[in-house]
Tab-separated table of C-alpha atoms and ligand atoms in Angstrom:
chain	number	residue	atom	x	y	z
A	256	MET	CA	10.149	1.092	-20.391
A	257	GLY	CA	7.861	2.704	-23.047
A	258	ASP	CA	5.048	5.122	-22.199
A	259	ILE	CA	1.517	3.519	-21.494
A	260	ARG	CA	-0.572	3.780	-24.425
A	261	LEU	CA	-4.210	4.852	-23.276
A	262	ALA	CA	-7.597	5.470	-25.210
A	263	ILE	CA	-10.223	7.355	-24.296
A	264	VAL	CA	-13.536	6.252	-24.290
A	265	GLY	CA	-16.412	8.832	-24.211
A	266	LEU	CA	-15.128	12.200	-25.943
A	267	GLY	CA	-17.869	14.472	-23.924
A	268	LYS	CA	-16.913	17.481	-21.920
A	269	ILE	CA	-14.634	15.955	-18.983
A	270	ALA	CA	-12.780	14.573	-21.607
A	271	ARG	CA	-12.073	17.175	-23.745
A	272	ASP	CA	-12.156	19.977	-20.927
A	273	GLN	CA	-9.536	17.736	-18.377
A	274	HIS	CA	-8.409	14.222	-19.496
A	275	ILE	CA	-6.563	15.309	-23.528
A	276	PRO	CA	-4.880	18.345	-21.477
A	277	ALA	CA	-3.868	15.884	-18.674
A	278	ILE	CA	-2.235	13.212	-20.381
A	279	ALA	CA	-0.324	15.516	-22.535
A	280	ALA	CA	0.858	17.007	-19.428
A	281	THR	CA	1.952	13.672	-17.924
A	282	GLU	CA	5.000	11.660	-18.423
A	283	GLY	CA	4.706	7.922	-19.114
A	284	ILE	CA	1.529	8.061	-20.941
A	285	GLU	CA	0.391	8.728	-24.225
A	286	LEU	CA	-2.854	9.211	-25.848
A	287	THR	CA	-3.154	6.900	-28.952
A	288	ALA	CA	-6.930	6.097	-29.834
A	289	ILE	CA	-10.580	7.526	-29.054
A	290	ALA	CA	-13.635	5.517	-28.937
A	291	SER	CA	-16.139	8.103	-29.582
A	292	ARG	CA	-20.184	7.215	-31.306
A	293	ASN	CA	-19.773	11.085	-32.506
A	294	ALA	CA	-16.443	12.666	-32.435
A	295	LYS	CA	-12.797	12.379	-33.534
A	296	LEU	CA	-9.667	13.974	-32.494
A	297	GLY	CA	-7.186	15.002	-34.685
A	298	ALA	CA	-5.305	12.129	-36.310
A	299	VAL	CA	-5.662	10.405	-33.389
A	300	ALA	CA	-6.898	6.829	-34.067
A	301	HIS	CA	-10.717	6.722	-33.910
A	302	PHE	CA	-13.182	3.565	-33.159
A	303	ALA	CA	-17.107	4.034	-32.736
A	304	THR	CA	-17.302	2.056	-29.912
A	305	ILE	CA	-14.993	0.526	-26.966
A	306	ASP	CA	-15.687	-2.985	-28.650
A	307	ASP	CA	-14.000	-1.954	-32.098
A	308	LEU	CA	-11.526	-0.225	-30.346
A	309	LEU	CA	-10.408	-3.311	-28.454
A	310	ALA	CA	-10.636	-5.575	-31.485
A	311	GLY	CA	-8.890	-2.872	-33.482
A	312	ALA	CA	-6.138	-1.824	-31.581
A	313	PRO	CA	-4.375	-4.483	-29.365
A	314	GLU	CA	-1.409	-2.399	-28.950
A	315	VAL	CA	-3.507	0.032	-26.289
A	316	ASP	CA	-2.375	-0.686	-22.830
A	317	ALA	CA	-4.981	1.329	-20.896
A	318	VAL	CA	-8.560	2.952	-20.992
A	319	ALA	CA	-9.770	5.863	-19.422
A	320	LEU	CA	-13.634	5.455	-19.320
A	321	CYS	CA	-14.990	9.094	-19.290
A	322	THR	CA	-18.818	7.942	-20.323
A	323	PRO	CA	-21.782	8.271	-18.134
A	324	PRO	CA	-21.849	5.902	-14.918
A	325	GLN	CA	-24.669	3.735	-16.506
A	326	VAL	CA	-22.430	2.715	-19.438
A	327	ARG	CA	-19.302	2.156	-17.298
A	328	ARG	CA	-19.165	-1.251	-15.708
A	329	ALA	CA	-20.088	-3.150	-19.335
A	330	GLN	CA	-17.072	-1.093	-20.816
A	331	ALA	CA	-14.982	-1.613	-17.916
A	332	ALA	CA	-15.468	-5.498	-17.789
A	333	SER	CA	-14.600	-5.746	-21.786
A	334	ALA	CA	-11.701	-3.766	-21.095
A	335	LEU	CA	-10.358	-5.903	-18.639
A	336	ARG	CA	-11.250	-8.981	-20.345
A	337	ALA	CA	-9.099	-7.581	-23.385
A	338	GLY	CA	-6.003	-7.425	-20.604
A	339	LYS	CA	-6.085	-3.528	-20.798
A	340	HIS	CA	-5.620	-1.388	-17.189
A	341	VAL	CA	-8.956	0.854	-16.364
A	342	LEU	CA	-9.297	4.533	-15.301
A	343	LEU	CA	-12.976	4.847	-14.155
A	344	GLU	CA	-14.159	8.751	-14.168
A	345	LYS	CA	-16.221	9.340	-11.084
A	346	PRO	CA	-18.515	7.974	-9.741
A	347	PRO	CA	-17.214	4.736	-10.380
A	348	GLY	CA	-20.398	2.764	-11.117
A	349	ALA	CA	-24.141	3.033	-11.399
A	350	SER	CA	-24.483	0.884	-8.527
A	351	VAL	CA	-21.928	-0.309	-5.168
A	352	SER	CA	-22.370	-3.990	-5.855
A	353	GLU	CA	-21.236	-3.710	-9.431
A	354	LEU	CA	-17.397	-2.738	-7.960
A	355	PRO	CA	-16.208	-5.893	-6.575
A	356	VAL	CA	-16.817	-7.686	-9.712
A	357	LEU	CA	-14.768	-5.440	-11.640
A	358	ILE	CA	-12.024	-5.471	-8.317
A	359	ALA	CA	-11.997	-9.383	-8.842
A	360	ALA	CA	-11.504	-9.167	-12.581
A	361	ALA	CA	-8.533	-6.717	-12.330
A	362	GLU	CA	-7.010	-8.894	-9.776
A	363	ILE	CA	-7.404	-11.874	-11.474
A	364	GLY	CA	-5.800	-10.357	-14.724
A	365	LYS	CA	-3.078	-8.362	-12.789
A	366	ARG	CA	-4.406	-5.431	-14.213
A	367	THR	CA	-4.822	-1.956	-12.725
A	368	LEU	CA	-8.244	-0.460	-12.061
A	369	PHE	CA	-8.486	2.965	-10.779
A	370	ALA	CA	-11.691	4.573	-9.450
A	371	THR	CA	-10.791	8.262	-9.657
A	372	TRP	CA	-12.182	11.044	-7.254
A	373	HIS	CA	-10.763	13.802	-8.937
A	374	SER	CA	-11.687	16.408	-5.960
A	375	ARG	CA	-9.410	14.329	-3.784
A	376	PHE	CA	-6.413	15.510	-6.224
A	377	ALA	CA	-7.313	19.427	-5.394
A	378	ALA	CA	-4.568	21.463	-3.594
A	379	GLY	CA	-6.213	22.112	-0.481
A	380	VAL	CA	-7.122	18.719	0.404
A	381	GLU	CA	-4.051	16.906	1.381
A	382	PRO	CA	-3.117	19.907	3.709
A	383	ALA	CA	-6.482	19.832	5.247
A	384	ARG	CA	-6.043	15.945	5.985
A	385	ILE	CA	-3.116	16.238	7.722
A	386	PHE	CA	-4.397	19.637	9.666
A	387	LEU	CA	-7.632	17.424	10.831
A	388	ALA	CA	-5.434	14.480	11.771
A	389	GLU	CA	-4.170	16.322	15.313
A	390	ARG	CA	-7.595	18.286	15.761
A	391	GLU	CA	-11.103	17.403	17.936
A	392	ILE	CA	-13.595	17.822	14.897
A	393	ARG	CA	-16.659	19.409	16.629
A	394	SER	CA	-18.756	20.101	13.255
A	395	VAL	CA	-18.877	20.238	9.703
A	396	ARG	CA	-21.043	22.113	7.106
A	397	ILE	CA	-21.030	21.439	3.462
A	398	GLU	CA	-22.565	23.676	0.930
A	399	TRP	CA	-22.200	22.239	-2.528
A	400	LYS	CA	-24.563	24.862	-4.830
A	401	GLU	CA	-23.909	24.660	-8.480
A	402	ASP	CA	-26.145	25.517	-11.449
A	403	VAL	CA	-26.815	22.657	-13.714
A	404	ARG	CA	-27.444	24.052	-16.776
A	405	VAL	CA	-24.124	25.952	-16.471
A	406	TRP	CA	-21.993	23.023	-15.838
A	407	HIS	CA	-23.906	19.934	-17.307
A	408	PRO	CA	-25.531	21.365	-20.688
A	409	GLY	CA	-27.373	18.553	-22.482
A	410	GLN	CA	-26.364	15.655	-19.996
A	411	THR	CA	-29.712	13.936	-20.247
A	412	TRP	CA	-28.007	11.088	-18.631
A	413	ILE	CA	-27.557	12.746	-15.187
A	414	TRP	CA	-31.564	12.698	-14.970
A	415	GLU	CA	-32.150	9.266	-15.549
A	416	PRO	CA	-31.642	6.300	-12.940
A	417	GLY	CA	-27.884	5.996	-12.226
A	418	GLY	CA	-27.131	9.520	-13.423
A	419	LEU	CA	-27.479	10.465	-9.936
A	420	GLY	CA	-29.080	14.522	-10.304
A	421	VAL	CA	-27.315	16.447	-7.924
A	422	PHE	CA	-25.114	13.979	-6.580
A	423	ASP	CA	-23.122	13.862	-9.531
A	424	PRO	CA	-21.176	17.115	-8.016
A	425	GLY	CA	-22.264	16.350	-4.460
A	426	ILE	CA	-20.515	12.991	-4.528
A	427	ASN	CA	-17.147	15.169	-4.893
A	428	ALA	CA	-17.614	16.789	-1.682
A	429	LEU	CA	-18.520	13.227	0.017
A	430	SER	CA	-14.774	12.365	-1.637
A	431	ILE	CA	-13.440	15.308	-0.029
A	432	LEU	CA	-14.873	14.914	2.816
A	433	THR	CA	-13.976	11.114	3.254
A	434	ARG	CA	-10.567	11.522	2.751
A	435	ILE	CA	-10.062	14.670	5.345
A	436	LEU	CA	-11.626	13.263	8.436
A	437	PRO	CA	-9.698	11.110	10.393
A	438	GLN	CA	-12.641	9.043	11.489
A	439	PRO	CA	-15.470	7.069	9.674
A	440	ILE	CA	-18.627	8.614	9.379
A	441	PHE	CA	-22.498	7.481	8.383
A	442	LEU	CA	-26.058	8.939	7.183
A	443	THR	CA	-28.389	9.346	9.791
A	444	ALA	CA	-31.076	11.038	7.938
A	445	ALA	CA	-31.383	13.062	4.297
A	446	GLU	CA	-33.770	14.638	2.234
A	447	LEU	CA	-33.818	14.234	-1.732
A	448	ARG	CA	-35.925	16.498	-4.135
A	449	PHE	CA	-36.859	15.067	-7.194
A	450	PRO	CA	-38.245	17.114	-10.094
A	451	GLU	CA	-41.779	15.432	-11.190
A	452	ASN	CA	-40.185	14.673	-14.716
A	453	CYS	CA	-36.605	13.123	-13.407
A	454	ALA	CA	-35.589	10.150	-11.683
A	455	ALA	CA	-32.835	11.686	-10.111
A	456	PRO	CA	-32.845	14.611	-7.323
A	457	ILE	CA	-31.986	18.184	-8.038
A	458	ALA	CA	-31.532	19.013	-4.212
A	459	ALA	CA	-30.374	17.097	-0.969
A	460	ASP	CA	-30.058	17.977	2.263
A	461	LEU	CA	-28.031	15.078	4.344
A	462	ASP	CA	-27.280	14.568	7.978
A	463	PHE	CA	-23.986	12.237	8.944
A	464	SER	CA	-22.416	11.490	12.140
A	465	ASP	CA	-19.771	9.495	13.893
A	466	GLU	CA	-18.907	7.610	16.511
A	467	ALA	CA	-18.491	10.539	19.020
A	468	GLY	CA	-21.789	12.235	17.719
A	469	THR	CA	-20.293	15.114	15.632
A	470	LEU	CA	-22.881	16.795	13.777
A	471	ILE	CA	-22.362	16.779	9.837
A	472	ARG	CA	-24.335	18.487	7.277
A	473	ALA	CA	-24.703	18.484	3.805
A	474	GLU	CA	-26.519	21.060	1.257
A	475	PHE	CA	-26.671	19.965	-2.104
A	476	ASP	CA	-28.487	22.011	-4.986
A	477	PHE	CA	-28.293	21.965	-8.742
A	478	LEU	CA	-30.303	25.447	-9.087
A	479	GLN	CA	-27.762	27.873	-7.683
A	480	THR	CA	-27.675	30.943	-9.976
A	481	GLY	CA	-25.379	33.528	-9.090
A	482	PRO	CA	-21.914	32.678	-7.333
A	483	GLN	CA	-21.518	28.967	-7.281
A	484	THR	CA	-20.181	27.218	-3.950
A	485	TRP	CA	-18.243	24.342	-3.352
A	486	ASP	CA	-17.037	24.861	0.580
A	487	ILE	CA	-16.467	22.281	3.112
A	488	HIS	CA	-16.313	23.914	6.855
A	489	VAL	CA	-14.818	22.351	9.756
A	490	ASP	CA	-14.829	23.635	13.026
A	491	THR	CA	-12.575	22.265	15.646
A	492	ASP	CA	-10.871	23.090	18.977
A	493	GLN	CA	-8.408	25.058	17.499
A	494	GLY	CA	-10.884	27.018	14.798
A	495	ARG	CA	-12.471	26.726	11.759
A	496	LEU	CA	-10.716	25.181	8.708
A	497	THR	CA	-12.732	25.794	4.893
A	498	LEU	CA	-12.271	24.428	1.987
A	499	SER	CA	-13.869	26.311	-1.049
A	500	SER	CA	-13.619	26.465	-4.551
A	501	GLY	CA	-14.177	22.876	-4.494
A	502	GLY	CA	-11.086	21.984	-2.467
A	503	ALA	CA	-8.581	24.435	-4.326
A	504	ARG	CA	-8.401	26.715	-1.482
A	505	LEU	CA	-7.852	26.356	2.196
A	506	PHE	CA	-8.301	28.646	5.104
A	507	HIS	CA	-7.911	28.904	8.825
A	508	ASP	CA	-9.869	31.317	10.555
A	509	GLY	CA	-10.268	33.188	7.608
A	510	ARG	CA	-6.568	33.046	6.695
A	511	ILE	CA	-5.790	31.734	3.403
A	512	LEU	CA	-3.265	28.686	3.621
A	513	VAL	CA	-3.559	27.384	0.007
A	514	ASP	CA	-4.616	29.224	-2.998
A	515	GLY	CA	-3.760	26.036	-5.531
A	516	GLU	CA	-4.095	25.941	-9.215
A	517	ASP	CA	-6.265	23.417	-11.152
A	518	ALA	CA	-4.156	20.372	-11.491
A	519	GLU	CA	-6.362	17.514	-10.343
A	520	TYR	CA	-6.438	15.498	-13.518
A	521	ARG	CA	-2.422	15.944	-13.883
A	522	GLY	CA	-2.763	14.903	-10.010
A	523	ILE	CA	-4.979	11.805	-11.326
A	524	TYR	CA	-2.648	10.488	-14.389
A	525	ARG	CA	0.238	10.969	-12.399
A	526	ARG	CA	-1.195	8.461	-10.002
A	527	PHE	CA	-2.376	6.227	-12.677
A	528	VAL	CA	0.796	5.927	-14.218
A	529	ASP	CA	2.498	5.122	-10.797
A	530	LEU	CA	-0.215	2.354	-10.134
A	531	ILE	CA	0.333	0.917	-13.301
A	532	ARG	CA	3.854	0.698	-13.090
A	533	THR	CA	3.489	-0.719	-9.663
A	534	GLY	CA	1.036	-3.213	-10.367
A	535	GLN	CA	-1.337	-2.032	-8.016
A	536	SER	CA	-5.255	-0.837	-8.138
A	537	ASP	CA	-7.167	2.019	-5.938
A	538	VAL	CA	-10.776	1.707	-5.806
A	539	ASP	CA	-12.492	3.298	-2.931
A	540	LEU	CA	-16.403	2.997	-2.825
A	541	THR	CA	-17.268	5.027	0.699
A	542	PRO	CA	-18.547	8.091	-1.688
A	543	LEU	CA	-20.528	6.083	-3.615
A	544	ALA	CA	-21.511	3.641	-0.562
A	545	HIS	CA	-23.095	7.530	0.973
A	546	VAL	CA	-25.019	8.436	-1.685
A	547	ALA	CA	-26.182	4.774	-2.074
A	548	ASP	CA	-27.259	5.321	2.065
A	549	ALA	CA	-28.749	8.289	0.967
A	550	PHE	CA	-30.886	7.066	-1.887
A	551	MET	CA	-32.093	4.558	0.531
A	552	LEU	CA	-32.415	6.355	4.014
A	553	GLY	CA	-33.812	9.554	2.478
A	554	ARG	CA	-37.229	11.019	2.479
A	555	ARG	CA	-38.278	11.922	-1.077
A	556	LYS	CA	-39.893	15.080	-1.970
A	557	THR	CA	-41.619	15.783	-5.515
A	558	VAL	CA	-40.711	19.436	-6.548
A	559	GLU	CA	-41.719	21.095	-9.827
A	560	ALA	CA	-40.538	19.596	-13.346
A	561	PHE	CA	-36.778	20.247	-14.576
A	562	VAL	CA	-36.653	21.855	-18.122
A	563	GLU	CA	-33.055	22.408	-19.467
A	564	GLU	CA	-33.810	25.925	-20.998
A	565	ALA	CA	-34.310	28.506	-18.443
A	566	ALA	CA	-38.020	29.888	-18.782
B	282	NAP	P1	-20.962	14.392	-21.117
B	282	NAP	O1	-20.616	15.776	-21.675
B	282	NAP	O2	-22.292	13.947	-21.664
B	282	NAP	O3	-19.888	13.245	-22.005
B	282	NAP	C1	-20.152	11.468	-21.829
B	282	NAP	C2	-19.629	11.191	-23.359
B	282	NAP	O4	-19.929	9.553	-22.848
B	282	NAP	C3	-20.559	11.479	-24.266
B	282	NAP	O5	-20.317	12.831	-24.953
B	282	NAP	C4	-20.497	10.280	-25.067
B	282	NAP	O6	-19.462	10.530	-25.986
B	282	NAP	C5	-20.592	9.183	-23.900
B	282	NAP	N1	-21.868	8.519	-24.080
B	282	NAP	C6	-22.892	9.026	-23.348
B	282	NAP	N2	-23.852	8.231	-23.297
B	282	NAP	C7	-23.401	7.122	-23.721
B	282	NAP	C8	-23.892	5.989	-23.966
B	282	NAP	N3	-25.128	5.491	-23.693
B	282	NAP	N4	-23.131	4.871	-24.380
B	282	NAP	C9	-21.690	5.219	-24.558
B	282	NAP	N5	-21.107	6.165	-24.722
B	282	NAP	C10	-22.152	7.097	-24.096
B	282	NAP	O7	-20.658	13.971	-19.491
B	282	NAP	P2	-19.080	14.362	-18.959
B	282	NAP	O8	-19.484	15.610	-17.943
B	282	NAP	O9	-18.041	14.445	-19.547
B	282	NAP	O10	-19.279	13.387	-17.824
B	282	NAP	C11	-18.570	12.052	-17.924
B	282	NAP	C12	-18.253	11.353	-16.378
B	282	NAP	O11	-17.249	12.343	-15.900
B	282	NAP	C13	-19.200	11.742	-15.732
B	282	NAP	O12	-19.613	10.513	-14.780
B	282	NAP	C14	-19.469	12.596	-14.751
B	282	NAP	O13	-19.578	12.696	-13.249
B	282	NAP	C15	-17.895	12.867	-14.731
B	282	NAP	N6	-17.302	13.920	-14.476
B	282	NAP	C16	-17.758	15.421	-15.264
B	282	NAP	C17	-17.144	16.115	-14.744
B	282	NAP	C18	-17.759	17.759	-15.444
B	282	NAP	O14	-17.682	18.901	-15.241
B	282	NAP	N7	-18.188	17.768	-16.776
B	282	NAP	C19	-16.190	16.700	-13.782
B	282	NAP	C20	-15.475	15.610	-13.564
B	282	NAP	C21	-16.151	14.155	-13.510
B	282	NAP	P3	-19.294	9.993	-27.494
B	282	NAP	O15	-20.543	10.839	-28.480
B	282	NAP	O16	-17.837	10.357	-27.727
B	282	NAP	O17	-19.704	8.498	-27.578
């Protein structure tokens, strides 16, 4: 079986930082085309839009959509209509209800639809899931605090409706949480802080619980300067499990169990190749549903305007 011929759509930060090197490091898939309004990539075939790509490069088997969530549904629908397998960056869309339509299209067309959650591929996540499967969970605390000016420079889409604001990174924490906890959880309360000039929140506090009444609290902040924090602490009947550095490192009562290298996107592409080869899709909407709940149930506070250039 020949390599899967892949096109990247949207040559922005994540495509350059992670997708291109991960594709190069993965057997069974090769980058053969780019759709970008603004950039080219060496000798790789270039198209300005996904429609030009679908018309001009019929040999492409699959597309990786690295665009903002607001434009992804239409791109995914076009690609599936053209018979391509589709990889969606996270979050998988700008609304929950747009996804079942894509899932149905993939099923009818017998194509793979893969809604990626890159943080679930971090080195500490699977060992944490295995550890917690056998434990009584007493409480959970998430701190996901980063500096938007450092990590999302110039990304104005993040502040628009559907851009999710601080939930753009925060949903990564929820993708890990919903993978490692053995039981389903639900949102009970939230406070979302919206800059007066933005349509998406810059900070959020979320309370979740479960059937047993476990306290689960998440704090998301997009204005964290100094040390950046992407930690999940789980107190159990057998001590505290901490996933830090976005899931790359795992501690039990302060003792390090896992200190993994950054291989999330290689994990994503290995899985994409496997899903295509075995004729499957993988679309888990749980993290997106929790974020939608926060927008539905959360109390809103208006805070001072966000201006990207630091004062
Ligand atoms: P980005 O740097 O803004 O890149 C997105 C790219 O999409 C743009 O460079 C542009 O590419 C294209 N694009 C933007 N607006 C568009 C529009 N209206 N129509 C069509 N194409 C458009 O953003 P990013 O950080 O790469 O994030 C993209 C997605 O990846 C987001 O969903 C984000 O959550 C996810 N992600 C980001 C990170 C990260 O650390 N940055 C990590 C994991 C996941 P062209 O100019 O090439 O057309």
